[in-house]
Amino acid sequence: MSKYICIFCNERKHTETAHKIYKTIGICRGCYASLGKTAPSMPYPGTRNIAYIMSPFEYKGNMRKTILDFKFNNCRAYAPLFAELMKEYIDSYNVWDSFDCIVPVPLHKQRMRERGYNQSELIAEHLSEYLSIPIRTNLIKRIRATARQSGLKKIDRVLNIQGAFSCKDNMAGKRILLFDDISTTGNTLQACADALDKANAEFIGALTLAIYDTQKLPIIMY
């Protein structure tokens, strides 16, 4: 009987216990059941230029730990599993054919050299294929390096990321789906949306893998 390693509990388990498997890694049903999940088809309030934020998981516990491993410990193989985890939530919406492209939040070139990959782009590539939405990885550029948002106070997070992105293309009439791995305060997504708004984007929505749901209340859709 074949086995896999669960990325959440880091235990080797038989494939019959898996919720999802990708090659030699996977997610066991027990860990999946314990993840904090948000309500399907109930987006979170957006920001100044973002209509709403969609996110299937709460950024806490095993999800938080595993995302940090994904970002900072070269666990890029987690990307297809994260994308698979999002599909059930994604399928609860019928908005995807209204978007012209999916745009992952970019890293500064210095951070890209250090890390070797953009974690949001890796997940977005799989979602682009699943949703049949073209991905634009160079549409937004991070024009200056910023400190990590996680180590800053609330007001400093706003100032740290303001004006950090640019979009040179004219996006008039375009509907953009921003993608990031997590949304905490929403400041990074908003800074990207500022750049798209200046480029005349018609509509901006956002999708993330996880969200600090204690800081946001879901929009009830009727």
CSV table of C-alpha atoms in Angstrom, one decimal:
chain,number,residue,atom,x,y,z
A,1,MET,CA,0.0,0.0,0.0
A,2,SER,CA,1.5,3.4,-1.1
A,3,LYS,CA,2.0,6.2,1.3
A,4,TYR,CA,2.4,10.0,1.3
A,5,ILE,CA,3.4,12.8,3.8
A,6,CYS,CA,0.7,15.1,4.9
A,7,ILE,CA,1.9,18.7,4.6
A,8,PHE,CA,-0.1,19.8,7.6
A,9,CYS,CA,0.8,17.2,10.3
A,10,ASN,CA,4.0,16.0,8.6
A,11,GLU,CA,3.1,12.4,9.1
A,12,ARG,CA,3.6,9.5,6.7
A,13,LYS,CA,0.1,8.0,6.0
A,14,HIS,CA,-1.5,5.5,3.7
A,15,THR,CA,-3.1,6.9,0.6
A,16,GLU,CA,-6.6,5.7,1.7
A,17,THR,CA,-6.5,8.4,4.4
A,18,ALA,CA,-5.9,11.3,2.0
A,19,HIS,CA,-8.2,14.2,1.2
A,20,LYS,CA,-5.8,15.3,-1.6
A,21,ILE,CA,-2.5,13.8,-2.9
A,22,TYR,CA,0.1,15.3,-5.2
A,23,LYS,CA,3.0,12.9,-6.0
A,24,THR,CA,4.6,12.0,-2.6
A,25,ILE,CA,2.8,14.7,-0.5
A,26,GLY,CA,-0.8,15.3,0.3
A,27,ILE,CA,-3.4,16.4,2.9
A,28,CYS,CA,-5.0,13.9,5.1
A,29,ARG,CA,-8.7,14.0,5.8
A,30,GLY,CA,-8.2,14.6,9.5
A,31,CYS,CA,-6.1,17.7,8.9
A,32,TYR,CA,-8.5,19.0,6.3
A,33,ALA,CA,-11.4,18.6,8.7
A,34,SER,CA,-9.6,20.7,11.3
A,35,LEU,CA,-8.8,23.7,9.0
A,36,GLY,CA,-10.7,26.9,9.7
A,37,LYS,CA,-13.0,27.4,6.6
A,38,THR,CA,-15.0,30.4,5.6
A,39,ALA,CA,-18.5,30.4,4.2
A,40,PRO,CA,-18.9,29.5,0.6
A,41,SER,CA,-20.3,32.2,-1.7
A,42,MET,CA,-19.8,34.9,1.0
A,43,PRO,CA,-17.0,37.2,0.1
A,44,TYR,CA,-15.4,39.6,2.5
A,45,PRO,CA,-15.5,43.4,2.2
A,46,GLY,CA,-13.0,44.8,-0.2
A,47,THR,CA,-10.9,48.0,0.1
A,48,ARG,CA,-11.0,51.4,-1.5
A,49,ASN,CA,-10.6,50.0,-5.1
A,50,ILE,CA,-11.4,46.3,-4.5
A,51,ALA,CA,-15.0,45.3,-4.7
A,52,TYR,CA,-14.7,42.2,-2.5
A,53,ILE,CA,-12.2,39.6,-1.3
A,54,MET,CA,-12.9,35.9,-1.7
A,55,SER,CA,-11.0,33.5,0.6
A,56,PRO,CA,-11.7,29.9,1.5
A,57,PHE,CA,-9.6,29.5,4.7
A,58,GLU,CA,-8.8,31.2,7.9
A,59,TYR,CA,-5.2,32.2,8.4
A,60,LYS,CA,-4.5,30.4,11.6
A,61,GLY,CA,-3.3,27.1,13.1
A,62,ASN,CA,-2.0,24.5,10.6
A,63,MET,CA,-2.9,26.6,7.6
A,64,ARG,CA,-0.8,29.5,8.9
A,65,LYS,CA,2.2,27.3,9.7
A,66,THR,CA,2.0,25.5,6.3
A,67,ILE,CA,1.7,28.8,4.3
A,68,LEU,CA,4.8,30.1,6.1
A,69,ASP,CA,6.7,26.9,5.2
A,70,PHE,CA,5.5,27.3,1.6
A,71,LYS,CA,6.8,30.9,1.5
A,72,PHE,CA,10.0,30.8,3.4
A,73,ASN,CA,11.2,27.2,3.5
A,74,ASN,CA,11.3,26.4,-0.2
A,75,CYS,CA,8.2,24.3,-0.1
A,76,ARG,CA,7.0,25.3,-3.6
A,77,ALA,CA,5.7,21.8,-4.2
A,78,TYR,CA,2.7,22.8,-2.0
A,79,ALA,CA,1.3,25.1,-4.7
A,80,PRO,CA,-0.8,22.5,-6.6
A,81,LEU,CA,-2.2,21.1,-3.3
A,82,PHE,CA,-3.2,24.6,-2.2
A,83,ALA,CA,-4.9,25.2,-5.5
A,84,GLU,CA,-6.7,21.9,-5.2
A,85,LEU,CA,-7.9,22.9,-1.7
A,86,MET,CA,-9.4,26.1,-3.1
A,87,LYS,CA,-11.5,24.4,-5.9
A,88,GLU,CA,-14.6,23.5,-3.8
A,89,TYR,CA,-14.9,27.1,-2.5
A,90,ILE,CA,-14.2,28.5,-6.0
A,91,ASP,CA,-17.0,26.3,-7.4
A,92,SER,CA,-19.5,28.0,-5.1
A,93,TYR,CA,-19.1,31.3,-7.2
A,94,ASN,CA,-20.2,31.9,-10.7
A,95,VAL,CA,-18.3,35.1,-11.3
A,96,TRP,CA,-15.1,33.8,-12.9
A,97,ASP,CA,-16.1,34.3,-16.6
A,98,SER,CA,-16.4,38.0,-15.9
A,99,PHE,CA,-12.7,38.5,-15.3
A,100,ASP,CA,-10.3,39.2,-18.1
A,101,CYS,CA,-7.2,38.1,-16.2
A,102,ILE,CA,-5.8,36.9,-12.9
A,103,VAL,CA,-2.9,38.9,-11.5
A,104,PRO,CA,-0.7,37.5,-8.7
A,105,VAL,CA,0.8,40.0,-6.3
A,106,PRO,CA,4.4,40.5,-7.5
A,107,LEU,CA,7.6,40.3,-5.4
A,108,HIS,CA,10.3,42.9,-5.6
A,109,LYS,CA,13.2,41.6,-7.7
A,110,GLN,CA,15.5,41.6,-4.7
A,111,ARG,CA,13.0,39.4,-2.7
A,112,MET,CA,12.6,37.2,-5.8
A,113,ARG,CA,16.3,36.6,-6.0
A,114,GLU,CA,16.4,35.7,-2.3
A,115,ARG,CA,13.4,33.3,-2.4
A,116,GLY,CA,13.7,32.0,-5.9
A,117,TYR,CA,10.0,32.0,-6.6
A,118,ASN,CA,6.8,34.0,-6.1
A,119,GLN,CA,4.5,31.8,-3.9
A,120,SER,CA,1.4,33.6,-5.1
A,121,GLU,CA,2.3,33.2,-8.7
A,122,LEU,CA,2.8,29.4,-8.2
A,123,ILE,CA,-0.7,29.0,-6.9
A,124,ALA,CA,-2.2,31.4,-9.4
A,125,GLU,CA,-0.8,29.4,-12.3
A,126,HIS,CA,-2.9,26.4,-11.3
A,127,LEU,CA,-6.0,28.5,-10.7
A,128,SER,CA,-5.6,30.2,-14.0
A,129,GLU,CA,-5.8,26.8,-15.7
A,130,TYR,CA,-8.7,25.6,-13.6
A,131,LEU,CA,-10.7,28.8,-14.1
A,132,SER,CA,-9.7,29.3,-17.7
A,133,ILE,CA,-8.6,32.9,-16.9
A,134,PRO,CA,-5.4,34.1,-18.5
A,135,ILE,CA,-2.6,34.9,-16.0
A,136,ARG,CA,-0.7,38.2,-16.2
A,137,THR,CA,2.5,37.9,-14.2
A,138,ASN,CA,4.1,41.1,-15.4
A,139,LEU,CA,1.1,43.4,-15.4
A,140,ILE,CA,1.9,44.9,-12.0
A,141,LYS,CA,5.5,45.6,-10.9
A,142,ARG,CA,6.8,46.1,-7.4
A,143,ILE,CA,8.9,49.2,-8.0
A,144,ARG,CA,10.4,49.4,-4.6
A,145,ALA,CA,11.4,47.0,-1.9
A,146,THR,CA,9.4,47.0,1.3
A,147,ALA,CA,9.8,45.5,4.8
A,148,ARG,CA,7.7,42.4,5.6
A,149,GLN,CA,4.2,43.5,6.5
A,150,SER,CA,4.0,40.9,9.3
A,151,GLY,CA,6.5,42.7,11.5
A,152,LEU,CA,4.9,46.1,11.3
A,153,LYS,CA,2.2,47.9,13.3
A,154,LYS,CA,-1.1,48.7,11.5
A,155,ILE,CA,-0.3,52.3,10.5
A,156,ASP,CA,3.2,51.3,9.4
A,157,ARG,CA,1.8,48.5,7.2
A,158,VAL,CA,-0.2,51.2,5.3
A,159,LEU,CA,2.8,53.5,4.9
A,160,ASN,CA,5.2,50.6,4.1
A,161,ILE,CA,3.3,49.4,1.0
A,162,GLN,CA,1.9,52.7,-0.4
A,163,GLY,CA,3.1,53.5,-3.9
A,164,ALA,CA,5.1,50.2,-4.0
A,165,PHE,CA,3.4,49.0,-7.3
A,166,SER,CA,2.9,50.3,-10.8
A,167,CYS,CA,1.0,49.3,-13.9
A,168,LYS,CA,2.1,50.8,-17.2
A,169,ASP,CA,-0.5,49.1,-19.4
A,170,ASN,CA,-3.8,50.8,-20.1
A,171,MET,CA,-6.5,48.6,-18.4
A,172,ALA,CA,-9.5,50.6,-19.5
A,173,GLY,CA,-12.6,48.3,-19.6
A,174,LYS,CA,-10.7,45.4,-18.0
A,175,ARG,CA,-11.9,43.4,-15.0
A,176,ILE,CA,-9.0,42.1,-12.9
A,177,LEU,CA,-8.8,39.3,-10.3
A,178,LEU,CA,-5.9,39.9,-7.9
A,179,PHE,CA,-4.5,36.9,-6.2
A,180,ASP,CA,-2.3,36.7,-3.1
A,181,ASP,CA,-1.6,33.8,-0.7
A,182,ILE,CA,-3.0,35.7,2.3
A,183,SER,CA,-5.0,38.8,3.2
A,184,THR,CA,-4.3,40.2,6.7
A,185,THR,CA,-5.1,43.9,6.7
A,186,GLY,CA,-5.7,44.0,2.9
A,187,ASN,CA,-3.1,46.8,2.5
A,188,THR,CA,-1.0,44.9,-0.1
A,189,LEU,CA,-4.0,44.0,-2.2
A,190,GLN,CA,-5.1,47.6,-2.0
A,191,ALA,CA,-1.7,49.0,-3.0
A,192,CYS,CA,-1.9,46.7,-6.1
A,193,ALA,CA,-5.4,47.9,-6.8
A,194,ASP,CA,-4.3,51.5,-6.6
A,195,ALA,CA,-1.9,50.8,-9.4
A,196,LEU,CA,-4.6,49.1,-11.5
A,197,ASP,CA,-7.1,51.9,-10.7
A,198,LYS,CA,-4.5,54.5,-12.0
A,199,ALA,CA,-4.3,52.3,-15.1
A,200,ASN,CA,-8.1,52.7,-15.6
A,201,ALA,CA,-9.2,49.2,-14.7
A,202,GLU,CA,-13.0,48.9,-14.8
A,203,PHE,CA,-13.4,46.4,-11.9
A,204,ILE,CA,-11.1,44.7,-9.4
A,205,GLY,CA,-11.9,41.7,-7.2
A,206,ALA,CA,-9.5,39.7,-5.1
A,207,LEU,CA,-9.0,36.1,-4.2
A,208,THR,CA,-6.6,34.7,-1.5
A,209,LEU,CA,-5.9,31.2,-0.1
A,210,ALA,CA,-6.4,32.4,3.5
A,211,ILE,CA,-7.6,35.5,5.4
A,212,TYR,CA,-7.5,36.9,8.9
A,213,ASP,CA,-11.2,36.5,9.2
A,214,THR,CA,-11.3,38.0,12.7
A,215,GLN,CA,-10.5,41.4,11.1
A,216,LYS,CA,-13.3,41.2,8.5
A,217,LEU,CA,-17.0,40.5,8.4
A,218,PRO,CA,-18.4,38.6,5.4
A,219,ILE,CA,-20.7,40.3,3.0
A,220,ILE,CA,-24.1,38.6,3.1
A,221,MET,CA,-25.3,38.1,-0.4
A,222,TYR,CA,-29.0,37.9,-1.1
